[in-house]
XYZ file of N, CA and C in Angstrom:
654
model
N -48.589 -94.992 53.242
C -47.561 -93.986 53.469
C -46.713 -93.817 52.241
N -46.272 -94.928 51.685
C -45.461 -94.876 50.466
C -46.257 -94.299 49.311
N -47.559 -94.593 49.308
C -48.415 -94.073 48.235
C -48.508 -92.561 48.301
N -48.649 -92.006 49.510
C -48.727 -90.550 49.684
C -47.420 -89.885 49.291
N -46.338 -90.534 49.656
C -45.020 -89.980 49.321
C -44.830 -89.910 47.808
N -45.308 -90.950 47.118
C -45.183 -90.979 45.652
C -46.009 -89.881 45.014
N -47.232 -89.656 45.563
C -48.086 -88.586 45.023
C -47.425 -87.227 45.217
N -46.782 -87.025 46.384
C -46.114 -85.747 46.684
C -44.968 -85.489 45.712
N -44.198 -86.531 45.448
C -43.064 -86.390 44.514
C -43.571 -86.012 43.134
N -44.624 -86.653 42.659
C -45.176 -86.350 41.343
C -45.675 -84.914 41.276
N -46.344 -84.498 42.383
C -46.874 -83.121 42.406
C -45.749 -82.098 42.299
N -44.675 -82.337 43.083
C -43.518 -81.412 43.038
C -42.907 -81.387 41.642
N -42.812 -82.536 41.024
C -42.224 -82.635 39.678
C -43.065 -81.858 38.670
N -44.398 -81.995 38.764
C -45.281 -81.300 37.828
C -45.191 -79.784 38.009
N -45.170 -79.355 39.284
C -45.057 -77.904 39.548
C -43.750 -77.371 38.988
N -42.662 -78.117 39.212
C -41.351 -77.686 38.684
C -41.361 -77.611 37.172
N -42.016 -78.596 36.546
C -42.084 -78.605 35.082
C -42.859 -77.404 34.561
N -43.978 -77.089 35.250
C -44.779 -75.921 34.848
C -43.971 -74.638 34.981
N -43.252 -74.505 36.107
C -42.433 -73.298 36.316
C -41.329 -73.186 35.275
N -40.723 -74.304 34.954
C -39.652 -74.299 33.948
C -40.196 -73.893 32.582
N -41.375 -74.422 32.242
C -41.989 -74.061 30.956
C -42.322 -72.574 30.909
N -42.838 -72.036 32.007
C -43.179 -70.610 32.056
C -41.926 -69.734 31.910
N -40.843 -70.155 32.584
C -39.586 -69.402 32.476
C -39.047 -69.412 31.054
N -39.136 -70.561 30.406
C -38.670 -70.665 29.014
C -39.502 -69.766 28.097
N -40.811 -69.700 28.361
C -41.698 -68.848 27.569
C -41.321 -67.362 27.733
N -41.059 -66.938 28.980
C -40.673 -65.546 29.238
C -39.349 -65.200 28.559
N -38.413 -66.165 28.568
C -37.118 -65.940 27.926
C -37.287 -65.725 26.428
N -38.151 -66.497 25.805
C -38.412 -66.331 24.367
C -39.013 -64.960 24.062
N -39.903 -64.498 24.944
C -40.497 -63.176 24.735
C -39.434 -62.073 24.762
N -38.469 -62.137 25.700
C -37.413 -61.127 25.792
C -36.507 -61.155 24.561
N -36.213 -62.372 24.084
C -35.363 -62.491 22.882
C -36.044 -61.857 21.684
N -37.351 -62.108 21.521
C -38.093 -61.517 20.411
C -38.127 -59.992 20.529
N -38.267 -59.488 21.767
C -38.287 -58.036 21.981
C -36.958 -57.400 21.586
N -35.850 -58.059 21.928
C -34.523 -57.544 21.555
C -34.343 -57.533 20.045
N -34.847 -58.530 19.362
C -34.766 -58.577 17.897
C -35.511 -57.413 17.267
N -36.727 -57.137 17.826
C -37.509 -56.017 17.296
C -36.774 -54.696 17.488
N -36.139 -54.494 18.653
C -35.388 -53.258 18.916
C -34.223 -53.121 17.960
N -33.562 -54.251 17.692
C -32.433 -54.215 16.749
C -32.896 -53.811 15.369
N -34.063 -54.273 14.957
C -34.598 -53.899 13.647
C -34.905 -52.409 13.602
N -35.443 -51.862 14.727
C -35.763 -50.429 14.778
C -34.510 -49.581 14.644
N -33.395 -50.030 15.213
C -32.142 -49.278 15.127
C -31.539 -49.390 13.741
N -31.593 -50.568 13.166
C -30.960 -50.799 11.862
C -31.694 -50.124 10.721
N -33.009 -49.892 10.886
C -33.782 -49.324 9.789
C -33.305 -47.924 9.417
N -33.102 -46.979 10.401
C -32.573 -45.661 10.034
C -31.200 -45.743 9.400
N -30.372 -46.700 9.876
C -29.045 -46.850 9.276
C -29.158 -47.253 7.819
N -30.075 -48.170 7.533
C -30.283 -48.583 6.142
C -30.777 -47.421 5.297
N -31.648 -46.563 5.896
C -32.150 -45.404 5.159
C -31.029 -44.430 4.840
N -30.134 -44.198 5.838
C -29.010 -43.287 5.610
C -28.109 -43.818 4.513
N -27.813 -45.115 4.579
C -26.961 -45.722 3.543
C -27.617 -45.606 2.184
N -28.935 -45.884 2.137
C -29.648 -45.806 0.860
C -29.648 -44.389 0.307
N -29.850 -43.382 1.195
C -29.833 -41.991 0.744
C -28.462 -41.609 0.217
N -27.399 -42.083 0.911
C -26.043 -41.816 0.427
C -25.821 -42.421 -0.936
N -26.360 -43.639 -1.151
C -26.227 -44.281 -2.461
C -26.978 -43.494 -3.520
N -28.139 -42.932 -3.152
C -28.911 -42.140 -4.111
C -28.137 -40.902 -4.514
N -27.568 -40.178 -3.507
C -26.796 -38.972 -3.812
C -25.604 -39.304 -4.698
N -24.921 -40.413 -4.357
C -23.763 -40.814 -5.161
C -24.178 -41.108 -6.589
N -25.328 -41.799 -6.745
C -25.807 -42.122 -8.087
C -26.150 -40.871 -8.870
N -26.721 -39.840 -8.164
C -27.071 -38.595 -8.848
C -25.821 -37.900 -9.358
N -24.775 -37.836 -8.492
C -23.528 -37.183 -8.901
C -22.860 -37.955 -10.025
N -22.794 -39.303 -9.852
C -22.157 -40.116 -10.890
C -22.933 -40.075 -12.190
N -24.223 -39.781 -12.087
C -25.043 -39.753 -13.284
C -24.938 -38.470 -14.070
N -24.157 -37.474 -13.570
C -23.969 -36.206 -14.278
C -23.076 -36.440 -15.483
N -23.601 -36.208 -16.668
C -22.844 -36.448 -17.885
C -21.819 -35.378 -18.176
N -21.168 -35.491 -19.354
C -20.124 -34.528 -19.733
C -20.677 -33.119 -19.849
N -21.874 -32.999 -20.431
C -22.472 -31.669 -20.590
C -22.750 -31.039 -19.234
N -23.224 -31.869 -18.309
C -23.496 -31.377 -16.957
C -22.217 -30.907 -16.287
N -21.152 -31.707 -16.388
C -19.871 -31.346 -15.772
C -19.287 -30.093 -16.407
N -19.425 -29.962 -17.729
C -18.931 -28.757 -18.405
C -19.650 -27.513 -17.909
N -20.965 -27.639 -17.692
C -21.741 -26.499 -17.206
C -21.306 -26.109 -15.797
N -21.040 -27.130 -14.956
C -20.565 -26.850 -13.598
C -19.237 -26.119 -13.637
N -18.293 -26.570 -14.481
C -16.988 -25.911 -14.606
C -17.138 -24.479 -15.101
N -18.078 -24.259 -16.045
C -18.292 -22.912 -16.572
C -18.788 -21.974 -15.480
N -19.749 -22.453 -14.676
C -20.294 -21.617 -13.611
C -19.247 -21.312 -12.547
N -18.426 -22.311 -12.204
C -17.363 -22.085 -11.219
C -16.353 -21.080 -11.737
N -15.946 -21.224 -13.013
C -14.979 -20.292 -13.601
C -15.531 -18.881 -13.638
N -16.820 -18.762 -13.971
C -17.456 -17.443 -14.015
C -17.480 -16.803 -12.635
N -17.784 -17.596 -11.598
C -17.818 -17.061 -10.236
C -16.440 -16.613 -9.783
N -15.403 -17.404 -10.106
C -14.033 -17.036 -9.729
C -13.608 -15.765 -10.431
N -13.936 -15.644 -11.719
C -13.565 -14.444 -12.470
C -14.246 -13.207 -11.914
N -15.510 -13.351 -11.530
C -16.239 -12.216 -10.951
C -15.624 -11.782 -9.636
N -15.268 -12.757 -8.792
C -14.652 -12.438 -7.507
C -13.307 -11.763 -7.701
N -12.501 -12.248 -8.647
C -11.188 -11.650 -8.907
C -11.331 -10.222 -9.384
N -12.320 -9.961 -10.211
C -12.518 -8.601 -10.718
C -12.877 -7.642 -9.597
N -13.646 -8.117 -8.619
C -14.064 -7.245 -7.526
C -12.925 -6.963 -6.557
N -12.011 -7.931 -6.386
C -10.952 -7.753 -5.403
C -9.711 -7.115 -5.989
N -9.686 -6.868 -7.302
C -8.521 -6.256 -7.933
C -8.894 -4.982 -8.676
N -9.785 -4.199 -8.068
C -10.203 -2.945 -8.688
C -9.078 -1.934 -8.583
N -8.734 -1.271 -9.697
C -7.707 -0.234 -9.729
C -8.344 1.065 -10.155
N -8.174 2.091 -9.353
C -8.701 3.406 -9.691
C -7.777 4.072 -10.695
N -8.296 4.400 -11.859
C -7.515 5.035 -12.916
C -7.983 6.471 -13.075
N -7.065 7.392 -12.986
C -7.381 8.809 -13.153
C -6.907 9.246 -14.521
N -7.813 9.761 -15.327
C -7.461 10.235 -16.666
C -7.029 11.687 -16.584
N -5.719 11.895 -16.673
C -5.194 13.258 -16.577
C -5.062 13.920 -17.940
N -5.511 13.218 -18.995
C -5.398 13.795 -20.333
C -6.754 14.258 -20.854
N -7.649 14.660 -19.948
C -8.967 15.137 -20.362
C -8.825 16.407 -21.195
N -9.792 16.637 -22.093
C -9.699 17.782 -23.004
C -9.853 19.103 -22.267
N -10.652 19.144 -21.205
C -10.815 20.384 -20.446
C -11.310 20.065 -19.049
N -11.031 20.990 -18.130
C -11.491 20.784 -16.763
C -10.663 21.587 -15.785
N -10.980 21.424 -14.496
C -10.265 22.098 -13.418
C -9.981 21.095 -12.310
N -8.750 21.074 -11.844
C -8.335 20.170 -10.771
C -7.747 20.973 -9.622
N -8.130 20.617 -8.398
C -7.571 21.248 -7.205
C -6.695 20.227 -6.471
N -5.479 20.630 -6.150
C -4.519 19.738 -5.495
C -4.212 20.274 -4.100
N -4.634 19.580 -3.031
C -4.372 20.055 -1.662
C -2.873 20.104 -1.362
N -2.485 21.089 -0.568
C -1.079 21.233 -0.168
C -0.987 21.404 1.350
N -0.988 20.292 2.051
C -0.825 20.316 3.498
C -2.094 20.648 4.253
N -1.966 20.669 5.582
C -3.111 20.947 6.455
C -2.947 22.314 7.112
N -2.860 22.357 8.424
C -2.709 23.621 9.156
C -1.319 23.675 9.794
N -0.686 24.843 9.689
C 0.690 24.983 10.179
C 0.899 26.406 10.687
N 1.587 26.536 11.839
C 1.849 27.857 12.437
C 3.342 28.049 12.681
N 3.784 29.315 12.659
C 5.186 29.623 12.949
C 5.328 31.069 13.425
N 6.415 31.324 14.154
C 6.806 32.683 14.544
C 7.985 33.170 13.703
N 8.512 32.288 12.846
C 9.762 32.566 12.131
C 9.608 33.723 11.150
N 10.673 34.505 11.047
C 10.699 35.600 10.065
C 11.453 35.193 8.801
N 11.986 33.967 8.779
C 12.591 33.400 7.565
C 11.622 32.387 6.964
N 11.768 32.154 5.679
C 10.881 31.213 5.005
C 10.996 29.824 5.645
N 9.841 29.273 5.994
C 9.771 27.983 6.694
C 8.851 27.036 5.932
N 9.323 25.794 5.699
C 8.513 24.810 4.978
C 7.292 24.386 5.787
N 6.146 24.309 5.118
C 4.963 23.660 5.703
C 5.170 22.161 5.523
N 5.325 21.449 6.630
C 5.892 20.095 6.613
C 5.177 19.112 5.682
N 3.851 19.121 5.658
C 3.124 18.096 4.889
C 2.577 18.627 3.567
N 3.220 19.649 3.012
C 2.658 20.299 1.818
C 3.268 19.822 0.507
N 4.281 18.964 0.536
C 4.985 18.585 -0.688
C 4.151 17.771 -1.665
N 4.185 18.158 -2.947
C 3.505 17.409 -4.012
C 4.376 17.423 -5.265
N 4.249 16.380 -6.089
C 4.951 16.324 -7.368
C 3.980 16.691 -8.488
N 4.440 17.525 -9.403
C 3.624 17.913 -10.556
C 4.505 17.937 -11.801
N 4.003 17.336 -12.873
C 4.565 17.514 -14.216
C 3.435 18.128 -15.030
N 3.398 19.447 -15.072
C 2.229 20.162 -15.582
C 1.886 19.766 -17.004
N 2.865 19.800 -17.895
C 2.587 19.525 -19.306
C 2.202 18.071 -19.526
N 2.908 17.149 -18.877
C 2.626 15.727 -19.067
C 1.284 15.329 -18.463
N 0.985 15.859 -17.277
C -0.240 15.460 -16.578
C -1.489 16.167 -17.081
N -1.342 17.419 -17.542
C -2.526 18.218 -17.868
C -2.500 18.846 -19.256
N -1.425 18.666 -19.982
C -1.379 19.198 -21.345
C -0.643 20.525 -21.443
N -0.265 20.879 -22.682
C 0.542 22.083 -22.909
C -0.214 23.375 -22.603
N -1.520 23.348 -22.709
C -2.296 24.578 -22.493
C -2.725 24.776 -21.039
N -2.295 23.899 -20.140
C -2.720 23.986 -18.731
C -2.189 25.249 -18.070
N -3.000 25.833 -17.204
C -2.615 27.013 -16.432
C -2.751 26.676 -14.953
N -1.813 27.185 -14.147
C -1.801 26.840 -12.736
C -1.712 28.092 -11.867
N -2.447 28.082 -10.765
C -2.382 29.139 -9.749
C -2.539 28.451 -8.395
N -2.462 29.235 -7.326
C -2.663 28.610 -6.023
C -3.230 29.624 -5.033
N -3.764 29.120 -3.919
C -4.328 29.987 -2.892
C -4.345 29.293 -1.552
N -4.547 30.076 -0.495
C -4.606 29.521 0.849
C -5.293 30.508 1.781
N -5.453 30.123 3.048
C -5.979 31.010 4.088
C -4.867 31.300 5.085
N -4.723 32.581 5.465
C -3.691 33.006 6.408
C -4.305 33.871 7.505
N -3.687 33.848 8.691
C -4.098 34.768 9.756
C -2.883 35.125 10.611
N -2.997 36.270 11.330
C -1.913 36.777 12.172
C -2.433 36.930 13.602
N -1.692 36.401 14.556
C -2.118 36.497 15.958
C -2.232 37.953 16.399
N -3.283 38.253 17.167
C -3.529 39.586 17.736
C -3.797 40.646 16.659
N -4.026 40.198 15.428
C -4.278 41.129 14.315
C -3.186 42.194 14.229
N -1.971 41.754 14.459
C -0.854 42.709 14.489
C 0.342 42.104 13.749
N 0.473 42.426 12.488
C 1.584 41.905 11.714
C 1.147 41.489 10.328
N 2.054 40.765 9.652
C 1.800 40.376 8.272
C 2.272 38.938 8.065
N 1.470 38.171 7.327
C 1.800 36.778 7.024
C 2.081 36.640 5.535
N 3.149 35.901 5.212
C 3.527 35.670 3.817
C 3.498 34.165 3.525
N 3.186 33.819 2.284
C 3.236 32.427 1.830
C 3.663 32.404 0.368
N 4.346 31.316 -0.019
C 4.772 31.170 -1.413
C 4.954 29.693 -1.724
N 5.095 29.385 -3.024
C 5.441 28.034 -3.459
C 6.940 27.969 -3.706
N 7.519 26.823 -3.357
C 8.952 26.623 -3.552
C 9.169 25.350 -4.351
N 9.931 25.456 -5.452
C 10.289 24.310 -6.290
C 11.506 23.642 -5.650
N 11.258 22.572 -4.907
C 12.343 21.932 -4.163
C 13.258 21.119 -5.070
N 12.777 20.751 -6.250
C 13.620 20.023 -7.202
C 14.701 20.931 -7.767
N 14.302 22.134 -8.160
C 15.243 23.088 -8.756
C 15.759 24.131 -7.765
N 15.285 24.043 -6.507
C 15.734 24.921 -5.426
C 15.517 26.401 -5.741
N 14.302 26.712 -6.212
C 13.959 28.108 -6.503
C 12.533 28.378 -6.040
N 12.271 29.627 -5.646
C 10.889 30.034 -5.376
C 10.161 30.165 -6.704
N 8.903 29.773 -6.727
C 8.108 29.886 -7.949
C 7.762 31.358 -8.161
N 8.126 31.872 -9.330
C 7.875 33.285 -9.643
C 6.394 33.624 -9.504
N 6.120 34.797 -8.920
C 4.767 35.346 -8.774
C 3.857 34.524 -7.851
N 4.447 33.603 -7.057
C 3.612 32.765 -6.178
C 3.441 33.357 -4.779
N 4.163 34.453 -4.448
C 4.086 34.992 -3.093
C 2.769 35.732 -2.864
N 2.097 35.395 -1.760
C 0.838 36.036 -1.369
C 0.931 36.403 0.111
N 0.070 37.326 0.579
C 0.182 37.778 1.971
C -1.137 38.342 2.479
N -1.251 38.399 3.808
C -2.361 39.096 4.480
C -1.772 39.928 5.617
N -2.532 40.941 6.080
C -1.990 41.843 7.092
C -3.058 42.202 8.119
N -2.671 42.128 9.398
C -3.509 42.561 10.528
C -4.883 41.880 10.574
N -4.937 40.615 10.239
C -6.206 39.871 10.326
C -6.036 38.715 11.315
N -6.834 38.733 12.386
C -6.741 37.684 13.408
C -7.570 36.454 13.055
N -8.428 36.569 12.040
C -9.182 35.416 11.529
C -8.681 35.104 10.126
N -8.998 33.894 9.677
C -8.481 33.468 8.374
C -8.985 34.368 7.246
N -8.067 34.651 6.336
C -8.406 35.400 5.129
C -7.884 34.628 3.924
N -8.773 34.433 2.946
C -8.401 33.691 1.740
C -7.667 34.609 0.770
N -6.509 34.153 0.300
C -5.738 34.903 -0.703
C -5.287 33.932 -1.786
N -5.095 34.455 -2.996
C -4.695 33.591 -4.108
C -3.785 34.348 -5.061
N -3.088 33.594 -5.889
C -2.142 34.166 -6.852
C -2.765 34.219 -8.235
N -2.005 34.816 -9.164
C -2.364 34.720 -10.571
C -1.731 33.468 -11.164
N -1.713 33.375 -12.491
C -1.114 32.211 -13.149
C 0.395 32.160 -12.890
N 0.906 30.938 -12.729
C 2.306 30.737 -12.349
C 3.086 30.015 -13.455
N 4.345 30.409 -13.682
C 5.176 29.768 -14.705
C 5.989 28.610 -14.110
N 5.384 27.446 -13.993
C 6.114 26.297 -13.451
C 7.148 25.799 -14.457
N 8.268 25.345 -13.950
C 9.299 24.793 -14.825
C 8.852 23.432 -15.354
N 9.422 23.074 -16.508
C 9.078 21.794 -17.119
C 9.611 20.633 -16.289
N 8.978 19.478 -16.507
C 9.416 18.262 -15.827
C 8.637 17.991 -14.551
N 8.972 16.860 -13.969
C 8.298 16.438 -12.734
C 9.056 17.022 -11.550
N 8.461 18.003 -10.912
C 9.131 18.737 -9.840
C 8.361 18.627 -8.525
N 9.108 18.722 -7.424
C 8.510 18.686 -6.089
C 8.271 20.115 -5.611
N 6.999 20.409 -5.299
C 6.629 21.755 -4.840
C 6.192 21.704 -3.379
N 6.640 22.705 -2.614
C 6.267 22.846 -1.207
C 5.753 24.256 -0.946
N 5.025 24.407 0.155
C 4.597 25.732 0.615
C 5.592 26.218 1.665
N 5.949 27.492 1.577
C 6.767 28.140 2.603
C 6.022 29.360 3.133
N 6.131 29.601 4.457
C 5.488 30.773 5.063
C 6.487 31.483 5.984
N 6.189 32.770 6.292
C 7.011 33.507 7.254
C 6.196 34.660 7.839
N 6.623 35.129 9.011
C 6.001 36.262 9.702
C 6.860 37.514 9.505
N 6.199 38.648 9.409
C 6.941 39.902 9.234
C 7.667 40.314 10.513
N 7.002 40.172 11.676
C 7.547 40.729 12.915
C 7.535 39.751 14.099
N 7.582 38.459 13.804
C 7.645 37.397 14.827
C 6.338 37.148 15.563
N 5.251 37.805 15.182
C 3.949 37.401 15.705
C 3.536 36.098 15.004
N 2.854 35.265 15.753
C 2.487 33.959 15.192
C 1.563 34.116 13.992
N 1.887 33.400 12.931
C 1.012 33.348 11.755
C 0.596 31.898 11.535
N -0.570 31.714 10.922
C -1.093 30.361 10.699
C -1.557 30.209 9.257
N -1.163 29.085 8.684
C -1.510 28.710 7.306
C -2.526 27.575 7.364
N -3.509 27.581 6.446
C -4.491 26.493 6.434
C -5.145 26.361 5.062
N -5.315 25.120 4.640
C -6.130 24.814 3.460
C -5.556 25.249 2.133
N -4.233 25.279 2.000
C -3.651 25.659 0.717
C -3.904 24.616 -0.361
N -4.034 25.082 -1.621
C -4.218 24.147 -2.730
C -3.829 24.809 -4.041
N -3.395 23.987 -4.963
C -3.069 24.429 -6.314
C -4.289 24.210 -7.203
N -4.533 25.150 -8.086
C -5.627 25.048 -9.049
C -5.034 24.888 -10.444
N -5.439 23.839 -11.135
C -4.973 23.592 -12.501
C -6.171 23.643 -13.436
N -6.104 24.522 -14.419
C -7.161 24.627 -15.440
C -6.587 24.137 -16.761
N -7.310 23.250 -17.460
C -6.782 22.663 -18.698
C -7.904 22.411 -19.691
């Protein structure tokens, strides 16, 4: 009986030892697997660090000539951009010859029988300074009279000197559609003066002004 009991104890001990050894073996396998995973994660990190070191070495390896070239290219790019964003339109008014048309307002209507300013027609002109001593100036516009019954008048007014421009008065009569009329050469006063268009109706029928402009030949 005691002999059987001793054999049983030994058998249990051996089985326990085998199980313990197997468990220890499995634990070692898991530890090795975790180490391999850690290496897989660290490898890309090492590559990123190495690539960063390579880029840094390339930049640090740029000599004085290289840096000077970079500064030159940057300065050239900045200068080009500044030139494009600071464009100024220059008009040469001292040309030897030519013709210039200067718009004077848009469309304007009135029933008034007294001279009435066309609100948006004002312009400044210094004829001799802007176009030369030999410049000649005239003007023209389109006029119409409602119901083709009446007469429309238009003229230039020197608002600086408070006088009507001599020979600038033009007119149309009994035309219900626009009719183009123009003046001869005009004697503008010297200096920089403000000129406006004025219009009036003969008999209180509505008249309409449109597309007036000054013509300068030089």
